[in-house]
mmCIF file of C-alpha atoms in Angstrom:
data_model
loop_
_atom_site.group_PDB
_atom_site.id
_atom_site.type_symbol
_atom_site.label_atom_id
_atom_site.label_comp_id
_atom_site.label_asym_id
_atom_site.label_seq_id
_atom_site.Cartn_x
_atom_site.Cartn_y
_atom_site.Cartn_z
ATOM 1 C CA MET H 19 -0.102 -0.025 -0.507
ATOM 2 C CA GLY H 20 1.225 3.731 -0.619
ATOM 3 C CA LYS H 21 1.853 6.398 1.620
ATOM 4 C CA LYS H 22 -1.029 8.642 1.704
ATOM 5 C CA GLN H 23 -0.465 12.049 0.649
ATOM 6 C CA ALA H 24 -0.807 15.016 2.797
ATOM 7 C CA ASP H 25 -4.115 17.149 2.403
ATOM 8 C CA THR H 26 -3.449 19.865 -0.477
ATOM 9 C CA GLY H 27 -6.796 21.539 0.285
ATOM 10 C CA PRO H 28 -6.803 25.157 1.378
ATOM 11 C CA LEU H 29 -6.802 24.256 5.202
ATOM 12 C CA SER H 30 -3.421 22.302 4.650
ATOM 13 C CA ARG H 31 -1.413 25.398 5.569
ATOM 14 C CA ARG H 32 -2.700 26.522 8.302
ATOM 15 C CA PRO H 33 -0.669 26.831 11.307
ATOM 16 C CA ASP H 34 -1.511 24.392 14.540
ATOM 17 C CA ASN H 35 -4.120 25.500 16.899
ATOM 18 C CA SER H 36 -1.832 26.094 20.136
ATOM 19 C CA ALA H 37 -1.300 29.239 21.755
ATOM 20 C CA PHE H 38 1.580 30.518 20.798
ATOM 21 C CA LYS H 39 0.573 29.792 16.810
ATOM 22 C CA GLN H 40 -2.668 31.577 17.265
ATOM 23 C CA GLN H 41 -1.181 34.229 18.933
ATOM 24 C CA ARG H 42 -3.358 33.488 22.194
ATOM 25 C CA LEU H 43 -0.507 34.475 24.510
ATOM 26 C CA PRO H 44 -1.061 36.465 27.556
ATOM 27 C CA ALA H 45 0.381 39.626 27.066
ATOM 28 C CA TRP H 46 0.376 42.670 29.340
ATOM 29 C CA SER H 47 -0.900 46.005 28.209
ATOM 30 C CA PRO H 48 0.301 48.883 30.221
ATOM 31 C CA SER H 49 -2.612 51.377 31.137
ATOM 32 C CA LEU H 50 -1.253 54.421 30.330
ATOM 33 C CA THR H 51 -2.480 57.023 33.391
ATOM 34 C CA ALA H 52 -1.493 59.836 35.101
ATOM 35 C CA GLN H 53 -0.879 58.553 38.169
ATOM 36 C CA THR H 54 1.808 56.498 35.900
ATOM 37 C CA VAL H 55 2.642 58.764 33.123
ATOM 38 C CA LEU H 56 3.390 61.598 35.306
ATOM 39 C CA PRO H 57 5.470 60.344 38.182
ATOM 40 C CA THR H 58 7.890 59.019 35.516
ATOM 41 C CA PHE H 59 8.263 62.104 33.518
ATOM 42 C CA TYR H 60 9.551 63.661 37.106
ATOM 43 C CA ILE H 61 11.553 60.864 38.117
ATOM 44 C CA LEU H 62 13.540 60.797 34.691
ATOM 45 C CA SER H 63 13.737 64.639 34.693
ATOM 46 C CA LEU H 64 15.608 64.434 38.005
ATOM 47 C CA VAL H 65 17.472 61.658 36.983
ATOM 48 C CA CYS H 66 18.787 63.739 34.301
ATOM 49 C CA LEU H 67 19.209 66.717 35.858
ATOM 50 C CA PHE H 68 21.199 65.515 38.406
ATOM 51 C CA LEU H 69 23.526 63.615 36.089
ATOM 52 C CA GLY H 70 24.059 66.568 34.319
ATOM 53 C CA VAL H 71 24.838 68.688 37.121
ATOM 54 C CA TRP H 72 27.061 66.083 38.371
ATOM 55 C CA LEU H 73 29.076 66.241 34.956
ATOM 56 C CA LEU H 74 28.739 69.671 34.847
ATOM 57 C CA ILE H 75 30.796 70.471 38.003
ATOM 58 C CA THR H 76 33.382 67.357 37.118
ATOM 59 C CA VAL H 77 33.977 69.557 33.620
ATOM 60 C CA GLN H 78 34.900 72.443 35.682
ATOM 61 C CA LYS H 79 37.193 70.905 37.594
ATOM 62 C CA THR H 80 38.869 69.775 34.576
ATOM 63 C CA HIS H 81 41.161 72.741 33.140
ATOM 64 C CA GLU H 82 42.731 73.093 29.823
ATOM 65 C CA LEU H 83 44.509 75.828 27.997
ATOM 66 C CA LYS H 84 45.237 76.274 24.327
ATOM 67 C CA VAL H 85 48.055 78.140 23.212
ATOM 68 C CA ASP H 86 47.625 79.329 19.470
ATOM 69 C CA TYR H 87 51.374 79.732 17.993
ATOM 70 C CA THR H 88 50.257 79.899 14.487
ATOM 71 C CA ASN H 89 51.649 83.270 13.665
ATOM 72 C CA ALA H 90 51.887 84.269 17.662
ATOM 73 C CA GLY H 91 55.114 85.641 19.493
ATOM 74 C CA THR H 92 57.855 84.995 17.103
ATOM 75 C CA CYS H 93 56.405 82.675 14.941
ATOM 76 C CA GLU H 94 55.023 84.733 12.242
ATOM 77 C CA GLN H 95 58.282 84.660 10.622
ATOM 78 C CA CYS H 96 58.023 80.915 10.661
ATOM 79 C CA PHE H 97 55.003 80.819 9.343
ATOM 80 C CA GLU H 98 55.717 83.201 6.127
ATOM 81 C CA LEU H 99 58.769 80.945 5.435
ATOM 82 C CA ARG H 100 56.655 77.516 5.394
ATOM 83 C CA LYS H 101 54.045 78.968 3.367
ATOM 84 C CA HIS H 102 56.267 78.058 0.449
ATOM 85 C CA ALA H 103 57.323 74.632 -0.031
ATOM 86 C CA ILE H 104 60.844 74.982 -1.512
ATOM 87 C CA ASN H 105 61.286 76.103 2.034
ATOM 88 C CA THR H 106 60.515 72.610 3.545
ATOM 89 C CA GLY H 107 64.378 72.222 4.356
ATOM 90 C CA THR H 108 64.872 75.472 5.592
ATOM 91 C CA PRO H 109 65.030 75.021 9.943
ATOM 92 C CA CYS H 110 62.853 77.546 11.412
ATOM 93 C CA THR H 111 63.002 78.179 15.827
ATOM 94 C CA CYS H 112 60.112 80.205 17.296
ATOM 95 C CA SER H 113 59.053 80.815 21.220
ATOM 96 C CA VAL H 114 55.735 81.929 22.657
ATOM 97 C CA GLN H 115 55.162 83.183 26.448
ATOM 98 C CA PHE H 116 51.911 82.114 27.642
ATOM 99 C CA TYR H 117 50.439 82.318 31.529
ATOM 100 C CA ILE H 118 48.568 79.391 33.442
ATOM 101 C CA PRO H 119 46.126 81.134 35.841
ATOM 102 C CA GLN H 120 45.624 78.191 37.929
ATOM 103 C CA ASN H 121 47.407 74.955 39.287
ATOM 104 C CA PHE H 122 46.492 72.095 37.092
ATOM 105 C CA LEU H 123 46.789 69.339 39.874
ATOM 106 C CA GLY H 124 47.587 65.274 38.775
ATOM 107 C CA ASP H 125 48.490 64.142 35.335
ATOM 108 C CA VAL H 126 48.492 66.673 32.700
ATOM 109 C CA PHE H 127 48.569 65.780 29.156
ATOM 110 C CA PHE H 128 50.282 67.612 25.892
ATOM 111 C CA TYR H 129 48.471 68.018 22.642
ATOM 112 C CA TYR H 130 48.622 69.315 19.542
ATOM 113 C CA GLY H 131 46.071 70.688 17.813
ATOM 114 C CA LEU H 132 44.869 71.416 14.281
ATOM 115 C CA ARG H 133 42.109 73.525 12.701
ATOM 116 C CA ASN H 134 40.286 73.241 9.699
ATOM 117 C CA PHE H 135 42.528 69.924 8.549
ATOM 118 C CA HIS H 136 40.249 67.423 6.935
ATOM 119 C CA GLN H 137 41.917 63.736 7.677
ATOM 120 C CA ASN H 138 37.947 62.388 7.232
ATOM 121 C CA LEU H 139 38.111 62.838 3.734
ATOM 122 C CA ARG H 140 37.974 59.683 1.929
ATOM 123 C CA ARG H 141 40.597 59.743 -0.839
ATOM 124 C CA TYR H 142 42.426 61.198 2.017
ATOM 125 C CA MET H 143 42.053 58.073 4.294
ATOM 126 C CA ASP H 144 42.330 55.608 1.752
ATOM 127 C CA SER H 145 45.560 56.882 0.675
ATOM 128 C CA ARG H 146 48.030 54.351 3.112
ATOM 129 C CA ASP H 147 49.050 50.846 2.403
ATOM 130 C CA ASP H 148 48.281 49.079 5.667
ATOM 131 C CA ALA H 149 50.168 45.903 4.338
ATOM 132 C CA GLN H 150 53.325 48.331 4.189
ATOM 133 C CA MET H 151 53.110 49.465 7.819
ATOM 134 C CA VAL H 152 52.749 46.096 9.384
ATOM 135 C CA GLY H 153 56.911 45.868 7.807
ATOM 136 C CA ARG H 154 56.025 43.109 4.482
ATOM 137 C CA LYS H 155 58.994 43.459 1.993
ATOM 138 C CA ASN H 156 57.017 43.134 -0.786
ATOM 139 C CA ASN H 157 54.858 46.478 0.155
ATOM 140 C CA LEU H 158 58.117 47.997 1.427
ATOM 141 C CA LYS H 159 59.744 47.990 -2.144
ATOM 142 C CA ALA H 160 55.916 47.870 -4.079
ATOM 143 C CA PRO H 161 53.692 50.429 -2.700
ATOM 144 C CA SER H 162 49.792 49.988 -2.985
ATOM 145 C CA SER H 163 48.357 52.391 -5.733
ATOM 146 C CA TYR H 164 45.906 53.426 -3.207
ATOM 147 C CA CYS H 165 49.607 56.016 -2.338
ATOM 148 C CA ALA H 166 49.643 57.770 -5.677
ATOM 149 C CA PRO H 167 50.975 60.381 -6.004
ATOM 150 C CA PHE H 168 52.809 59.497 -2.851
ATOM 151 C CA ASP H 169 53.833 55.956 -3.650
ATOM 152 C CA TYR H 170 57.354 57.036 -5.676
ATOM 153 C CA GLY H 171 59.630 59.586 -5.616
ATOM 154 C CA ALA H 172 62.328 60.631 -8.341
ATOM 155 C CA ASN H 173 63.506 57.712 -10.666
ATOM 156 C CA LYS H 174 60.945 55.109 -9.718
ATOM 157 C CA VAL H 175 62.436 54.630 -5.724
ATOM 158 C CA PRO H 176 59.573 54.036 -3.834
ATOM 159 C CA VAL H 177 58.663 55.729 -0.398
ATOM 160 C CA ALA H 178 58.074 54.743 3.036
ATOM 161 C CA PRO H 179 55.663 55.314 4.283
ATOM 162 C CA CYS H 180 53.445 55.962 1.417
ATOM 163 C CA GLY H 181 50.415 57.763 0.930
ATOM 164 C CA ALA H 182 48.972 61.461 1.657
ATOM 165 C CA VAL H 183 48.524 60.520 5.399
ATOM 166 C CA ALA H 184 52.005 59.772 6.065
ATOM 167 C CA ASN H 185 53.462 62.434 4.122
ATOM 168 C CA SER H 186 51.094 65.201 5.887
ATOM 169 C CA MET H 187 52.609 64.361 9.197
ATOM 170 C CA PHE H 188 51.934 66.539 12.004
ATOM 171 C CA ASN H 189 56.173 67.204 12.521
ATOM 172 C CA ASP H 190 56.348 70.530 15.186
ATOM 173 C CA SER H 191 58.591 69.954 18.570
ATOM 174 C CA PHE H 192 58.178 71.883 21.499
ATOM 175 C CA THR H 193 60.255 72.053 24.778
ATOM 176 C CA VAL H 194 57.665 73.882 27.407
ATOM 177 C CA ILE H 195 59.708 75.728 29.947
ATOM 178 C CA TYR H 196 58.727 77.166 32.891
ATOM 179 C CA TYR H 197 59.517 80.249 35.110
ATOM 180 C CA PRO H 198 59.128 80.017 38.799
ATOM 181 C CA THR H 199 59.364 83.557 41.022
ATOM 182 C CA ASN H 200 62.836 84.072 41.684
ATOM 183 C CA GLU H 201 64.154 81.069 40.453
ATOM 184 C CA PRO H 202 66.157 80.104 37.620
ATOM 185 C CA GLU H 203 63.299 78.902 34.676
ATOM 186 C CA VAL H 204 62.697 75.181 34.564
ATOM 187 C CA GLN H 205 62.133 72.608 31.633
ATOM 188 C CA VAL H 206 59.112 71.247 31.459
ATOM 189 C CA PRO H 207 59.754 67.088 31.268
ATOM 190 C CA LEU H 208 57.214 65.037 29.192
ATOM 191 C CA TYR H 209 56.924 61.540 28.579
ATOM 192 C CA ARG H 210 57.185 61.101 25.078
ATOM 193 C CA LYS H 211 56.457 57.285 24.565
ATOM 194 C CA GLY H 212 53.933 54.961 25.463
ATOM 195 C CA ILE H 213 51.495 57.693 24.029
ATOM 196 C CA ALA H 214 50.108 55.296 21.260
ATOM 197 C CA TRP H 215 47.164 52.380 21.408
ATOM 198 C CA TYR H 216 48.817 49.190 22.946
ATOM 199 C CA THR H 217 46.844 47.099 19.783
ATOM 200 C CA ASP H 218 48.220 49.848 17.112
ATOM 201 C CA LYS H 219 51.792 49.710 18.513
ATOM 202 C CA ASN H 220 51.931 45.907 18.781
ATOM 203 C CA VAL H 221 49.618 44.910 15.969
ATOM 204 C CA LYS H 222 48.786 47.202 13.363
ATOM 205 C CA PHE H 223 52.229 49.097 12.785
ATOM 206 C CA ARG H 224 55.336 46.677 12.807
ATOM 207 C CA ASN H 225 59.013 47.284 10.996
ATOM 208 C CA PRO H 226 60.531 44.816 8.763
ATOM 209 C CA PRO H 227 62.470 42.429 10.165
ATOM 210 C CA THR H 228 65.828 43.407 11.786
ATOM 211 C CA ASN H 229 68.757 41.070 13.820
ATOM 212 C CA ASN H 230 72.043 41.939 15.217
ATOM 213 C CA THR H 231 73.736 42.579 11.405
ATOM 214 C CA PHE H 232 70.716 43.432 9.718
ATOM 215 C CA THR H 233 69.990 47.191 11.611
ATOM 216 C CA LEU H 234 67.093 49.264 10.311
ATOM 217 C CA ARG H 235 68.316 51.568 8.107
ATOM 218 C CA GLN H 236 69.408 48.477 5.773
ATOM 219 C CA ALA H 237 65.657 47.575 5.934
ATOM 220 C CA PHE H 238 64.585 50.761 4.410
ATOM 221 C CA GLU H 239 67.400 51.054 2.036
ATOM 222 C CA GLY H 240 66.021 51.148 -1.938
ATOM 223 C CA THR H 241 63.198 53.819 -0.280
ATOM 224 C CA ILE H 242 62.855 57.614 -0.043
ATOM 225 C CA ARG H 243 61.028 59.353 3.284
ATOM 226 C CA PRO H 244 57.806 61.098 2.283
ATOM 227 C CA LEU H 245 58.039 64.284 0.058
ATOM 228 C CA TYR H 246 57.577 66.683 3.262
ATOM 229 C CA TRP H 247 59.214 65.066 6.291
ATOM 230 C CA GLN H 248 62.744 66.504 7.188
ATOM 231 C CA ARG H 249 64.160 62.651 8.275
ATOM 232 C CA PRO H 250 63.609 59.239 7.128
ATOM 233 C CA VAL H 251 61.065 57.045 9.263
ATOM 234 C CA TYR H 252 64.389 55.051 10.676
ATOM 235 C CA GLU H 253 65.699 58.106 12.307
ATOM 236 C CA LEU H 254 62.349 59.703 13.713
ATOM 237 C CA ASP H 255 63.776 59.357 17.070
ATOM 238 C CA ASP H 256 67.263 60.049 17.535
ATOM 239 C CA THR H 257 66.862 59.591 20.862
ATOM 240 C CA ASP H 258 65.844 56.519 21.238
ATOM 241 C CA SER H 259 66.664 53.582 18.836
ATOM 242 C CA ASN H 260 63.895 51.458 19.822
ATOM 243 C CA ASN H 261 61.240 54.109 18.540
ATOM 244 C CA ASN H 262 62.021 54.329 14.985
ATOM 245 C CA GLY H 263 60.525 53.077 12.114
ATOM 246 C CA PHE H 264 56.403 52.226 11.536
ATOM 247 C CA ILE H 265 56.721 51.613 14.977
ATOM 248 C CA ASN H 266 57.219 55.347 16.334
ATOM 249 C CA ASP H 267 54.443 56.291 18.876
ATOM 250 C CA ASP H 268 54.129 60.446 16.707
ATOM 251 C CA LEU H 269 53.299 58.306 13.613
ATOM 252 C CA ILE H 270 51.684 56.011 15.165
ATOM 253 C CA VAL H 271 49.115 58.682 16.725
ATOM 254 C CA TRP H 272 49.012 61.004 13.542
ATOM 255 C CA MET H 273 47.881 57.662 11.323
ATOM 256 C CA ARG H 274 44.849 57.266 13.425
ATOM 257 C CA GLU H 275 42.824 59.748 11.704
ATOM 258 C CA ALA H 276 40.411 62.006 13.078
ATOM 259 C CA ALA H 277 36.580 62.711 12.962
ATOM 260 C CA PHE H 278 36.504 66.591 12.776
ATOM 261 C CA PRO H 279 38.549 68.935 10.557
ATOM 262 C CA ASN H 280 39.374 70.363 14.444
ATOM 263 C CA PHE H 281 41.223 67.889 16.723
ATOM 264 C CA LYS H 282 44.001 67.136 18.864
ATOM 265 C CA LYS H 283 46.619 64.281 19.306
ATOM 266 C CA LEU H 284 48.272 63.610 21.982
ATOM 267 C CA TYR H 285 52.315 64.973 22.171
ATOM 268 C CA GLY H 286 53.323 63.750 25.824
ATOM 269 C CA VAL H 287 52.161 63.434 29.270
ATOM 270 C CA LEU H 288 53.976 65.527 31.915
ATOM 271 C CA ASN H 289 56.713 63.353 33.603
ATOM 272 C CA ARG H 290 56.080 64.609 37.570
ATOM 273 C CA ALA H 291 58.806 62.717 38.938
ATOM 274 C CA GLN H 292 61.136 65.433 38.655
ATOM 275 C CA GLY H 293 61.458 69.330 40.062
ATOM 276 C CA PRO H 294 58.504 71.529 41.278
ATOM 277 C CA PHE H 295 56.030 69.256 39.251
ATOM 278 C CA ASN H 296 55.492 66.694 41.480
ATOM 279 C CA GLN H 297 51.935 67.711 42.508
ATOM 280 C CA GLY H 298 51.177 68.613 38.804
ATOM 281 C CA LEU H 299 51.598 71.939 36.476
ATOM 282 C CA PRO H 300 52.211 74.823 38.786
ATOM 283 C CA SER H 301 50.733 78.661 37.432
ATOM 284 C CA GLY H 302 52.918 81.291 36.616
ATOM 285 C CA ASN H 303 54.398 82.000 33.521
ATOM 286 C CA TYR H 304 55.784 79.966 30.866
ATOM 287 C CA SER H 305 56.949 79.820 27.161
ATOM 288 C CA ILE H 306 57.007 77.333 24.444
ATOM 289 C CA SER H 307 60.270 77.031 22.176
ATOM 290 C CA ILE H 308 58.767 75.488 18.639
ATOM 291 C CA ILE H 309 60.729 73.486 16.114
ATOM 292 C CA TYR H 310 58.274 75.018 13.077
ATOM 293 C CA ASN H 311 57.869 72.570 10.581
ATOM 294 C CA PHE H 312 54.628 72.031 9.274
ATOM 295 C CA PRO H 313 52.568 74.484 7.378
ATOM 296 C CA VAL H 314 49.371 75.599 7.627
ATOM 297 C CA GLU H 315 48.360 78.248 5.445
ATOM 298 C CA PRO H 316 47.983 76.016 2.610
ATOM 299 C CA PHE H 317 44.303 75.145 4.112
ATOM 300 C CA GLN H 318 43.761 78.036 6.479
ATOM 301 C CA GLY H 319 44.298 76.585 9.232
ATOM 302 C CA GLN H 320 45.733 76.941 12.877
ATOM 303 C CA LYS H 321 47.773 75.487 15.271
ATOM 304 C CA GLU H 322 47.935 75.179 19.114
ATOM 305 C CA LEU H 323 49.453 73.727 22.162
ATOM 306 C CA VAL H 324 46.682 71.888 24.291
ATOM 307 C CA ILE H 325 47.601 71.585 27.791
ATOM 308 C CA SER H 326 44.755 69.692 29.809
ATOM 309 C CA MET H 327 43.889 67.643 32.549
ATOM 310 C CA VAL H 328 41.849 64.451 32.972
ATOM 311 C CA THR H 329 39.812 63.378 35.086
ATOM 312 C CA TRP H 330 37.627 59.653 34.746
ATOM 313 C CA PHE H 331 34.970 61.945 32.548
ATOM 314 C CA GLY H 332 38.155 62.688 30.152
ATOM 315 C CA GLY H 333 38.914 65.965 29.058
ATOM 316 C CA GLN H 334 37.149 69.449 29.298
ATOM 317 C CA ASN H 335 33.523 68.760 27.115
ATOM 318 C CA TYR H 336 30.693 70.567 27.360
ATOM 319 C CA PHE H 337 28.381 68.196 25.039
ATOM 320 C CA LEU H 338 27.130 65.852 27.475
ATOM 321 C CA PRO H 339 26.519 67.749 30.735
ATOM 322 C CA ILE H 340 24.320 70.354 28.688
ATOM 323 C CA ALA H 341 22.723 67.844 26.727
ATOM 324 C CA TYR H 342 21.472 66.182 30.100
ATOM 325 C CA LEU H 343 20.328 70.035 31.604
ATOM 326 C CA VAL H 344 18.463 70.191 28.725
ATOM 327 C CA THR H 345 16.705 66.766 27.753
ATOM 328 C CA GLY H 346 15.924 66.796 31.851
ATOM 329 C CA GLY H 347 14.659 70.514 31.410
ATOM 330 C CA LEU H 348 12.381 69.617 28.273
ATOM 331 C CA ILE H 349 11.167 66.447 29.919
ATOM 332 C CA LEU H 350 10.166 68.412 33.700
ATOM 333 C CA VAL H 351 8.680 70.996 30.956
ATOM 334 C CA ALA H 352 6.430 68.353 29.684
ATOM 335 C CA ALA H 353 5.640 66.942 32.981
ATOM 336 C CA ILE H 354 4.322 70.272 34.241
ATOM 337 C CA GLY H 355 2.794 71.280 31.611
ATOM 338 C CA LEU H 356 0.978 67.182 31.693
ATOM 339 C CA THR H 357 0.064 68.326 35.072
ATOM 340 C CA MET H 358 -1.917 71.668 34.693
ATOM 341 C CA VAL H 359 -3.745 69.958 31.847
ATOM 342 C CA PHE H 360 -4.478 67.088 34.393
ATOM 343 C CA VAL H 361 -5.401 69.073 36.982
ATOM 344 C CA LYS H 362 -7.866 71.358 34.752
ATOM 345 C CA VAL H 363 -9.389 69.088 32.633
ATOM 346 C CA GLY H 364 -9.784 66.158 35.818
ATOM 347 C CA LYS H 365 -9.163 62.432 36.103
ATOM 348 C CA LYS H 366 -12.531 61.689 33.933
ATOM 349 C CA GLY H 367 -12.522 64.839 31.794
ATOM 350 C CA LYS H 368 -15.695 66.328 34.102
ATOM 351 C CA ASN H 369 -14.120 69.718 33.554
ATOM 352 C CA MET H 370 -14.425 69.673 29.837
ATOM 353 C CA GLU H 371 -17.022 71.534 27.701
ATOM 354 C CA GLU H 372 -19.079 69.521 26.052
#
């Protein structure tokens, strides 16, 4: 005997007669009354206002100072010099005086800031060779086409590192001097190592293989430095040989593109183990001596040194406190409005005109 065929009538595709498939499961339908909605609004407004005030107090305790040195102090001559690319190799040093009105207690971070520099352009972000930056020999001598026109130099010699991102690396240097009252001037000590992300330093950026007889300079033979660099990549740090090549901290920090045209990037951290800086950065008169290399006139930008404290909340940023305060205020206004309507109309609308 053959197997009985399944029904093919109009009821053959009907779901089983179960509570789940027939949507008969019990459900909770909240009853939105004034007694439930109004307390919720008031509680949410109070929570947002509390968080806003708390974060605002935290941010106000976080000090930040910005020193624009684009053409300030004695930097105007350097600013004019860097307008022309032909003067790229000509050294220029300048200084700017500034005053810190209050003590920066705790850890103090030094950043360089740029304005109107768009690192988030797609073609700019694509102009790099990540395979080259992890030390692959093939890509070292044959850069990706994405790096064009910063992939090869004169006589078709490959550029290392290639691309617009590396070519435009920020290369100003700072020396900060503190002038105590009735005491000799003191150079502000900075930690210049360990400023890059761990994953960037140990995963995304690696040097070509070397050993005791094969140096980093030899590994980069047959390549040239980017057009606007003063030094080749294997000589970026003359004080620490382990901070050269593609694992240089300043290079790694720069290669992580910023999302907005106005940004700051970490330059160094105050060394609190020396001199009068045990508690942080004292108030008083300071100056910065700048090796002025990075041009900003072509993109009508500005450069600045940013000195900032950092708390558990981060740096000085008023966006989140203001957002909480505005949100809490709007919810409170809505709650008061709903309360007035409820009082005027009544629980069952008895006061409403027919």
